Coordinates of N, CA, C and O in Angstrom, one line a residue:
X149 N -53.7 102.5 -127.8 CA -52.9 101.6 -128.5 C -53.5 100.2 -129.0 O -53.9 99.9 -128.1
X150 N -53.3 99.8 -130.1 CA -54.1 98.3 -130.3 C -53.0 97.3 -129.6 O -51.9 97.6 -129.3
X151 N -53.6 96.4 -129.4 CA -53.0 95.2 -128.7 C -52.0 94.4 -129.7 O -52.5 94.4 -130.9
X152 N -50.9 94.3 -129.2 CA -50.0 93.4 -130.0 C -49.5 92.1 -129.4 O -49.3 92.1 -128.1
X153 N -49.7 91.0 -130.1 CA -49.7 89.8 -129.5 C -48.9 89.0 -130.2 O -48.7 88.9 -131.6
X154 N -47.8 88.5 -129.7 CA -46.7 87.7 -130.4 C -47.4 86.2 -130.9 O -48.2 86.0 -130.1
X155 N -47.0 85.8 -132.1 CA -47.7 84.9 -132.6 C -46.6 84.1 -133.3 O -45.7 84.4 -134.1
X156 N -46.6 82.8 -132.8 CA -45.6 81.7 -132.9 C -46.1 80.7 -133.8 O -47.1 80.0 -133.5
X157 N -45.3 80.4 -134.8 CA -45.8 79.4 -135.9 C -44.9 78.0 -135.7 O -43.8 78.1 -135.6
X158 N -45.8 77.1 -135.2 CA -45.2 75.7 -135.3 C -45.8 74.8 -136.3 O -46.8 75.1 -137.0
X159 N -45.2 73.7 -136.3 CA -45.6 72.7 -137.5 C -46.9 72.0 -136.8 O -47.8 72.1 -137.2
X160 N -46.8 71.3 -135.6 CA -47.5 70.5 -134.9 C -47.5 70.4 -133.4 O -48.5 69.9 -132.8
X161 N -46.7 71.3 -132.8 CA -46.6 71.3 -131.4 C -47.0 72.6 -130.5 O -46.6 73.0 -129.5
X162 N -47.8 73.4 -131.1 CA -48.5 74.7 -130.5 C -49.0 74.3 -129.1 O -48.7 75.2 -128.3
X163 N -49.8 73.4 -129.0 CA -50.4 73.1 -127.6 C -49.3 72.7 -126.7 O -49.3 73.2 -125.6
X164 N -48.4 71.8 -127.3 CA -47.3 71.3 -126.4 C -46.3 72.6 -125.7 O -46.0 72.6 -124.6
X165 N -46.0 73.3 -126.8 CA -45.4 74.5 -126.6 C -45.9 75.5 -125.5 O -45.5 75.8 -124.4
X166 N -47.2 75.7 -125.7 CA -47.9 76.7 -124.8 C -48.2 76.1 -123.5 O -47.9 76.9 -122.3
X167 N -48.4 75.1 -123.3 CA -48.6 74.1 -122.1 C -47.3 74.3 -121.3 O -47.0 74.5 -120.0
X168 N -46.2 73.9 -121.8 CA -44.8 74.1 -121.4 C -44.6 75.5 -120.7 O -44.1 75.8 -119.8
X169 N -44.8 76.3 -121.7 CA -44.5 77.9 -121.3 C -45.6 78.2 -120.0 O -45.0 79.0 -119.2
X170 N -46.7 77.9 -119.9 CA -47.5 78.2 -119.0 C -47.3 77.8 -117.9 O -47.5 78.0 -116.7
X171 N -46.6 76.6 -117.9 CA -46.1 75.8 -116.6 C -45.0 76.4 -116.1 O -44.4 76.0 -114.8
X172 N -44.3 77.4 -116.6 CA -43.0 78.0 -116.4 C -43.1 79.3 -115.5 O -42.5 79.7 -114.6
X173 N -44.0 80.2 -116.3 CA -44.0 81.5 -115.8 C -45.3 81.8 -115.0 O -46.3 81.2 -115.4
X174 N -45.1 82.6 -113.8 CA -46.3 82.8 -113.0 C -47.3 83.5 -113.7 O -47.2 84.2 -114.9
X175 N -48.6 83.8 -113.1 CA -49.9 84.3 -113.7 C -49.9 84.0 -115.3 O -50.2 84.8 -116.1
X176 N -49.9 82.7 -115.7 CA -50.1 82.2 -117.0 C -51.0 81.1 -117.1 O -51.2 80.4 -116.3
X177 N -51.6 81.2 -118.3 CA -52.6 80.2 -118.3 C -53.0 80.0 -120.0 O -52.8 81.0 -120.9
X178 N -53.7 78.9 -120.4 CA -54.1 78.9 -121.6 C -55.5 79.6 -121.6 O -56.2 79.1 -120.7
X179 N -56.0 80.3 -122.6 CA -57.2 80.9 -122.6 C -58.1 80.3 -123.8 O -59.4 80.1 -123.4
X180 N -57.6 79.9 -124.8 CA -58.4 79.3 -125.8 C -57.7 78.3 -126.8 O -56.5 78.6 -126.9
X181 N -58.4 77.0 -127.1 CA -57.7 76.2 -128.1 C -58.7 76.1 -129.1 O -59.9 75.7 -128.8
X182 N -58.2 76.3 -130.5 CA -59.2 76.4 -131.7 C -58.7 75.3 -132.4 O -57.4 75.0 -132.5
X183 N -59.5 74.2 -133.0 CA -59.4 73.2 -133.8 C -59.6 73.6 -135.3 O -60.5 74.1 -135.5
X184 N -59.0 72.8 -136.2 CA -59.2 72.8 -137.6 C -60.4 72.0 -137.7 O -60.8 70.9 -137.0
X185 N -61.3 72.5 -138.7 CA -62.6 72.0 -139.1 C -62.4 71.1 -140.3 O -61.2 70.8 -140.8
X186 N -63.6 70.5 -140.8 CA -63.4 69.7 -141.9 C -62.8 70.4 -143.4 O -62.3 69.7 -144.2
X187 N -62.9 71.7 -143.2 CA -62.4 72.4 -144.4 C -60.9 72.4 -144.5 O -60.3 73.0 -145.5
X188 N -60.3 72.0 -143.5 CA -58.6 72.0 -143.5 C -58.1 73.3 -143.2 O -58.7 74.3 -142.6
X189 N -57.0 73.5 -143.8 CA -56.1 72.7 -144.6 C -55.3 71.7 -143.6 O -54.7 70.9 -144.3
X190 N -55.4 71.6 -142.5 CA -54.8 70.5 -141.9 C -56.0 69.6 -141.4 O -57.2 69.8 -141.6
X191 N -55.7 68.4 -140.9 CA -56.6 67.3 -140.4 C -57.8 67.9 -139.5 O -57.2 68.6 -138.6
X192 N -59.0 67.5 -139.7 CA -60.1 68.1 -138.8 C -59.6 67.5 -137.3 O -59.1 66.3 -137.2
X193 N -59.9 68.3 -136.4 CA -59.7 68.3 -135.0 C -58.5 68.5 -134.4 O -58.2 68.4 -133.1
X194 N -57.6 68.7 -135.4 CA -56.1 68.9 -135.0 C -56.3 70.3 -134.3 O -57.0 71.2 -134.8
X195 N -55.3 70.6 -133.4 CA -55.3 72.0 -132.8 C -54.7 73.0 -133.9 O -53.7 72.8 -134.5
X196 N -55.3 73.9 -134.1 CA -55.1 75.1 -135.1 C -54.2 76.1 -134.2 O -53.2 76.4 -134.5
X197 N -55.0 76.9 -133.3 CA -54.3 78.0 -132.5 C -54.6 77.7 -131.1 O -55.5 77.2 -130.5
X198 N -53.4 78.2 -130.3 CA -53.6 78.3 -128.8 C -53.4 79.7 -128.5 O -52.4 80.3 -128.8
X199 N -54.4 80.2 -127.8 CA -54.1 81.5 -127.2 C -53.7 81.0 -125.7 O -54.4 80.3 -125.0
X200 N -53.0 82.0 -125.2 CA -52.4 81.7 -123.9 C -51.8 83.1 -123.3 O -51.5 84.0 -124.1
X201 N -51.8 83.2 -122.2 CA -51.1 84.3 -121.4 C -49.7 84.1 -120.6 O -49.9 82.9 -120.0
X202 N -48.6 84.6 -121.0 CA -47.6 84.5 -120.2 C -47.2 85.9 -119.2 O -47.0 86.8 -119.8
X203 N -47.4 85.5 -118.0 CA -47.2 86.7 -116.8 C -48.4 87.5 -117.2 O -48.1 88.9 -117.2
X204 N -49.7 87.0 -117.7 CA -50.7 88.0 -118.1 C -50.5 88.8 -119.6 O -51.3 89.3 -119.8
X205 N -49.5 88.5 -120.1 CA -49.5 89.0 -121.5 C -49.8 87.9 -122.5 O -49.4 86.8 -122.6
X206 N -50.6 88.5 -123.4 CA -51.1 87.6 -124.4 C -50.1 87.2 -125.6 O -49.1 87.8 -126.2
X207 N -50.2 85.5 -126.0 CA -49.6 85.1 -126.9 C -50.4 84.4 -127.8 O -51.6 83.8 -127.1
X208 N -50.1 83.9 -129.0 CA -50.8 82.8 -129.7 C -50.0 82.0 -130.4 O -48.8 82.5 -131.0
X209 N -50.2 80.7 -130.5 CA -49.1 79.7 -131.3 C -50.3 79.2 -132.3 O -51.4 78.8 -132.0
X210 N -49.7 78.8 -133.5 CA -50.3 78.4 -134.5 C -49.8 76.9 -135.0 O -48.5 76.7 -135.2
X211 N -50.4 75.7 -135.2 CA -49.9 74.9 -135.9 C -50.1 74.9 -137.4 O -51.3 74.7 -138.1
X212 N -49.3 75.7 -138.1 CA -49.4 76.0 -139.4 C -48.9 75.2 -140.4 O -49.0 75.5 -141.6
X213 N -48.1 74.3 -139.9 CA -47.3 73.1 -141.1 C -45.9 73.7 -140.9 O -45.2 74.4 -140.4
X214 N -45.3 72.8 -141.9 CA -43.7 72.8 -141.9 C -43.3 74.2 -142.7 O -42.0 74.2 -143.0
X215 N -44.0 75.1 -143.3 CA -43.6 76.0 -144.2 C -42.8 77.0 -143.4 O -41.7 77.5 -144.2
X216 N -42.9 77.6 -142.5 CA -42.0 78.3 -141.7 C -41.5 77.9 -140.5 O -42.1 77.2 -139.8
X217 N -40.6 78.3 -140.2 CA -39.8 78.0 -139.1 C -39.2 79.2 -138.1 O -38.9 80.4 -138.4
X218 N -39.5 79.0 -136.7 CA -39.0 80.3 -135.7 C -37.5 80.0 -135.7 O -37.0 79.0 -136.0
X219 N -37.2 81.2 -135.5 CA -35.5 81.1 -135.6 C -35.2 82.4 -134.6 O -35.8 83.0 -134.0
X220 N -33.8 82.5 -134.5 CA -33.0 83.2 -133.3 C -33.4 84.7 -133.9 O -32.7 85.7 -132.8
X221 N -33.7 85.0 -134.9 CA -33.9 86.6 -135.3 C -34.7 87.2 -134.3 O -34.9 88.5 -134.2
X222 N -35.8 86.6 -133.8 CA -36.7 87.0 -132.8 C -36.5 86.2 -131.4 O -36.5 85.1 -131.6
X223 N -36.6 87.1 -130.5 CA -36.2 86.1 -128.9 C -37.2 87.0 -127.9 O -37.7 88.3 -128.2
X224 N -37.2 86.7 -127.0 CA -38.2 87.0 -125.7 C -37.2 87.1 -124.6 O -36.5 86.4 -124.3
X225 N -37.2 88.3 -123.9 CA -36.3 88.8 -122.9 C -37.1 88.3 -121.7 O -38.0 88.8 -121.3
X226 N -36.5 87.7 -120.6 CA -36.8 87.7 -119.3 C -36.0 88.3 -118.5 O -34.8 88.1 -118.1
X227 N -36.6 89.4 -117.8 CA -36.0 90.3 -116.9 C -36.1 89.9 -115.5 O -37.2 89.7 -114.9
X228 N -35.1 89.0 -115.0 CA -35.1 88.3 -113.8 C -34.7 89.2 -112.4 O -33.7 89.8 -112.4
X229 N -35.6 88.9 -111.6 CA -35.4 89.8 -110.4 C -34.0 89.5 -109.5 O -33.4 90.2 -108.9
X230 N -33.9 88.0 -109.6 CA -32.6 87.4 -109.0 C -31.9 86.6 -109.5 O -32.3 86.1 -110.5
X231 N -30.7 86.2 -109.1 CA -30.0 85.2 -109.9 C -30.4 83.9 -109.7 O -30.4 83.3 -110.7
X232 N -31.3 83.6 -108.7 CA -32.1 82.2 -108.6 C -33.1 82.3 -109.7 O -33.3 81.3 -110.1
X233 N -33.7 83.4 -110.3 CA -34.7 83.3 -111.2 C -33.9 83.0 -112.5 O -34.4 82.4 -113.2
X234 N -32.7 83.7 -112.8 CA -31.9 83.5 -113.9 C -31.6 82.0 -114.0 O -31.9 81.4 -115.0
X235 N -31.2 81.5 -113.0 CA -30.7 80.1 -112.9 C -32.0 79.1 -113.2 O -31.8 78.3 -113.9
X236 N -33.2 79.5 -112.5 CA -34.3 78.5 -112.8 C -34.7 78.6 -114.4 O -35.0 77.7 -114.9
X237 N -34.9 79.8 -114.8 CA -35.6 80.0 -116.1 C -34.5 79.3 -117.1 O -34.9 78.8 -118.1
X238 N -33.1 79.6 -116.9 CA -32.2 78.8 -117.8 C -32.3 77.6 -117.8 O -32.1 76.8 -118.9
X239 N -32.3 76.9 -116.6 CA -32.4 75.5 -116.6 C -33.6 74.9 -117.2 O -33.5 73.9 -118.1
X240 N -34.8 75.5 -116.9 CA -35.9 74.9 -117.5 C -36.2 75.1 -118.8 O -36.4 74.0 -119.8
X241 N -35.7 76.3 -119.4 CA -36.0 76.6 -120.9 C -34.9 76.0 -121.7 O -35.2 75.5 -122.7
X242 N -33.7 75.9 -121.2 CA -32.7 75.3 -121.7 C -32.7 73.7 -121.8 O -31.9 73.2 -122.8
X243 N -33.5 73.1 -121.0 CA -33.6 71.7 -121.0 C -34.1 71.1 -122.5 O -35.3 71.4 -122.8
X244 N -33.3 70.4 -123.2 CA -33.6 69.7 -124.4 C -33.5 71.0 -125.7 O -33.9 70.5 -126.8
X245 N -33.0 72.1 -125.2 CA -32.7 73.2 -126.3 C -31.4 73.3 -126.6 O -30.5 72.4 -126.5
X246 N -31.1 74.3 -127.1 CA -29.6 74.9 -127.3 C -29.2 76.0 -126.7 O -29.9 77.1 -126.7
X247 N -27.9 75.8 -126.1 CA -27.7 77.1 -125.0 C -26.6 78.0 -126.1 O -25.8 77.3 -126.9
X248 N -26.8 79.0 -126.1 CA -26.0 80.1 -126.9 C -25.0 80.9 -125.8 O -24.9 80.5 -124.6
X249 N -24.5 81.8 -126.0 CA -23.5 82.5 -125.2 C -24.3 84.1 -124.9 O -25.5 84.1 -125.3
X250 N -23.7 84.5 -123.9 CA -24.4 85.9 -123.4 C -25.7 85.8 -123.0 O -26.4 87.0 -123.3
X251 N -26.2 84.9 -122.4 CA -27.5 84.9 -121.8 C -28.6 84.4 -122.8 O -29.9 84.5 -122.5
X252 N -28.2 84.0 -124.1 CA -29.4 83.5 -124.9 C -29.4 81.8 -124.9 O -28.2 81.2 -124.8
X253 N -30.4 81.5 -125.1 CA -30.7 80.0 -125.2 C -32.0 79.8 -126.2 O -32.7 80.5 -126.3
X254 N -32.0 78.8 -126.9 CA -33.0 78.4 -127.9 C -33.8 77.2 -127.2 O -33.1 76.2 -126.9
X255 N -35.1 77.2 -126.8 CA -35.6 76.2 -126.2 C -35.9 74.8 -127.1 O -35.6 75.1 -128.3
X256 N -36.5 73.8 -126.5 CA -36.8 72.7 -127.3 C -37.9 72.8 -128.7 O -37.9 71.9 -129.3
X257 N -38.7 74.0 -128.4 CA -39.6 74.1 -129.4 C -39.0 75.3 -130.6 O -39.8 75.8 -131.4
X258 N -37.7 75.7 -130.3 CA -37.2 76.5 -131.2 C -37.3 78.0 -130.8 O -36.6 78.7 -131.8
X259 N -38.0 78.4 -129.8 CA -38.1 79.7 -129.4 C -36.7 80.3 -128.7 O -36.3 79.5 -127.8
X260 N -36.3 81.2 -129.0 CA -35.1 81.8 -128.4 C -35.6 83.0 -127.1 O -36.5 83.5 -127.4
X261 N -34.9 82.7 -126.1 CA -34.8 83.6 -125.0 C -33.7 84.2 -124.6 O -32.4 83.6 -124.6
X262 N -33.6 85.4 -124.1 CA -32.6 86.0 -123.4 C -32.9 86.1 -122.0 O -33.9 86.8 -121.4
X263 N -32.3 85.2 -121.0 CA -32.3 85.3 -119.6 C -31.5 86.4 -118.7 O -30.4 86.0 -118.9
X264 N -32.1 87.4 -118.5 CA -31.2 88.6 -118.0 C -31.6 89.1 -116.7 O -32.8 89.2 -116.3
X265 N -30.5 89.1 -116.1 CA -30.8 89.5 -114.5 C -31.1 91.0 -114.4 O -30.6 91.8 -115.4
X266 N -32.0 91.4 -113.7 CA -32.2 92.9 -113.5 C -30.9 93.7 -113.1 O -30.3 93.3 -112.4
X267 N -30.7 94.8 -113.7 CA -29.5 95.4 -113.4 C -28.5 95.4 -114.4 O -27.6 96.2 -114.5
X268 N -28.7 94.2 -115.4 CA -27.7 94.1 -116.3 C -27.4 95.2 -117.6 O -26.5 95.7 -117.7
X269 N -28.6 95.6 -117.8 CA -28.7 97.0 -118.7 C -28.2 97.8 -118.3 O -27.1 98.7 -118.9
X270 N -28.1 98.2 -116.9 CA -27.5 99.5 -116.2 C -26.1 99.4 -116.4 O -25.5 100.4 -116.6
X271 N -25.5 98.2 -116.2 CA -24.2 97.8 -116.1 C -23.5 98.0 -117.6 O -22.6 98.8 -117.7
X272 N -24.1 97.6 -118.7 CA -23.6 97.9 -120.1 C -24.0 99.1 -120.6 O -23.3 99.6 -121.7
X273 N -24.7 99.9 -120.0 CA -25.0 101.1 -120.3 C -24.4 102.2 -119.2 O -25.0 103.5 -119.5
X274 N -23.5 102.0 -118.6 CA -23.1 102.8 -117.5 C -22.5 104.1 -118.3 O -22.0 104.1 -119.2
X275 N -22.8 105.1 -117.7 CA -22.2 106.5 -118.1 C -20.7 106.6 -118.2 O -20.2 107.3 -119.0
X276 N -20.0 106.0 -117.1 CA -18.7 105.7 -117.5 C -18.3 104.4 -118.6 O -18.5 103.5 -118.3
X277 N -17.9 105.2 -119.7 CA -17.3 104.2 -120.9 C -16.6 103.0 -120.3 O -16.8 102.0 -121.1
X278 N -15.7 103.4 -119.5 CA -14.7 102.1 -119.0 C -15.4 101.1 -118.4 O -15.3 99.9 -118.6
X279 N -16.4 101.6 -117.4 CA -17.1 100.7 -116.7 C -18.1 99.9 -117.8 O -18.3 98.7 -117.6
X280 N -18.7 100.5 -118.6 CA -19.6 99.8 -119.5 C -18.7 98.9 -120.3 O -19.3 97.8 -120.7
X281 N -17.7 99.2 -120.8 CA -16.8 98.4 -121.7 C -16.5 96.9 -120.6 O -16.4 95.8 -121.3
X282 N -16.1 97.2 -119.5 CA -15.8 96.1 -118.5 C -17.1 95.3 -118.4 O -16.9 94.0 -118.5
X283 N -18.1 95.7 -118.3 CA -19.5 94.8 -118.3 C -19.7 94.2 -119.6 O -20.2 93.0 -119.4
X284 N -19.5 94.7 -120.7 CA -19.7 94.2 -121.8 C -18.7 93.0 -122.3 O -19.1 91.9 -122.7
X285 N -17.4 93.3 -121.9 CA -16.5 92.2 -122.0 C -16.7 91.0 -121.2 O -16.7 90.0 -121.6
X286 N -17.1 91.2 -119.8 CA -17.4 90.2 -119.1 C -18.8 89.6 -119.6 O -18.8 88.3 -119.5
X287 N -19.6 90.1 -120.1 CA -21.1 89.6 -120.6 C -20.6 88.7 -121.8 O -21.1 87.5 -121.9
X288 N -19.5 89.0 -122.7 CA -19.1 88.3 -123.7 C -18.5 87.0 -123.3 O -18.4 86.2 -124.2
X289 N -17.9 86.8 -122.3 CA -17.4 85.7 -121.7 C -18.0 84.8 -121.0 O -17.7 83.6 -120.6
X290 N -19.4 85.1 -121.0 CA -20.3 84.3 -120.2 C -21.1 83.5 -121.1 O -21.4 83.9 -122.3
X291 N -21.7 82.2 -120.7 CA -22.8 81.5 -121.3 C -24.2 82.0 -120.6 O -24.7 82.8 -121.3
X292 N -24.4 81.6 -119.4 CA -25.3 82.1 -118.5 C -24.9 83.3 -117.8 O -23.9 83.3 -117.1
X293 N -25.8 84.5 -117.9 CA -25.3 85.8 -117.2 C -25.4 85.5 -115.5 O -26.3 84.9 -115.0
X294 N -24.5 86.2 -115.1 CA -24.2 86.1 -113.5 C -24.0 87.4 -113.2 O -23.1 88.2 -113.4
X295 N -25.1 88.1 -112.7 CA -25.0 89.7 -112.2 C -24.0 89.9 -111.2 O -23.1 91.0 -111.3
X296 N -23.7 89.0 -110.2 CA -22.6 89.2 -109.3 C -21.2 89.2 -110.0 O -20.3 90.3 -109.6
X297 N -21.1 88.5 -110.8 CA -19.7 88.4 -111.4 C -19.6 89.5 -112.4 O -18.6 90.1 -112.7
X298 N -20.7 90.0 -113.3 CA -20.8 91.3 -113.9 C -20.4 92.4 -113.0 O -19.5 93.2 -113.5
X299 N -21.0 92.4 -111.9 CA -20.7 93.7 -110.9 C -19.4 93.7 -110.7 O -18.6 94.6 -110.4
X300 N -18.7 92.4 -110.2 CA -17.3 92.3 -109.9 C -16.4 92.7 -110.8 O -15.2 93.5 -110.7
X301 N -16.7 92.6 -112.1 CA -15.9 92.9 -113.5 C -15.9 94.4 -113.5 O -14.8 94.8 -113.8
X302 N -17.0 95.0 -113.4 CA -17.3 96.3 -113.5 C -16.5 97.1 -112.3 O -15.7 98.3 -112.5
X303 N -16.4 96.7 -111.3 CA -15.6 97.2 -109.9 C -14.1 96.9 -109.9 O -13.7 97.5 -108.9
X304 N -13.8 96.0 -110.7 CA -12.4 95.8 -110.6 C -11.6 96.8 -111.2 O -11.8 97.3 -112.5
X305 N -10.6 97.0 -110.6 CA -9.5 98.1 -111.0 C -8.5 97.5 -111.9 O -7.7 96.6 -111.3
X306 N -8.5 97.7 -113.2 CA -7.6 96.8 -113.9 C -6.5 97.7 -114.4 O -5.7 97.4 -115.4
X307 N -6.4 99.2 -114.0 CA -5.5 100.1 -114.3 C -4.2 99.8 -113.8 O -3.9 99.2 -113.0

């Protein structure tokens, strides 16, 4: 299968964003920084692209100008092993950004993340429709997801 690399378009903050992300996730690093040359279309020596890895997965960021904006239609899911991981990623990525509901936030660079505890998908796709509905209802009432609270909601007898 060919490699698929998420490509993020920024106006001027590609390097700042990449450095921010590699500082958050383990097994992450900047691999290459390419700069515009005299031919443009941006000023010579300005960062053009930044190739980086987040948890070993390749990403690329471009300082392409103000023509296109990142928006919430595309997001990255962080499958967190523990609630402490949920809390940490939520706090770091949400700082200076916008908090949404149901475990979603947009960071200060405009990139949207879903910060999700492992086990969440199992709850909302439970084969018992009543349990799945309880999980979905509880999730819709949350801002940051809390797996223990979701499990309590699913296990609560409301009959």
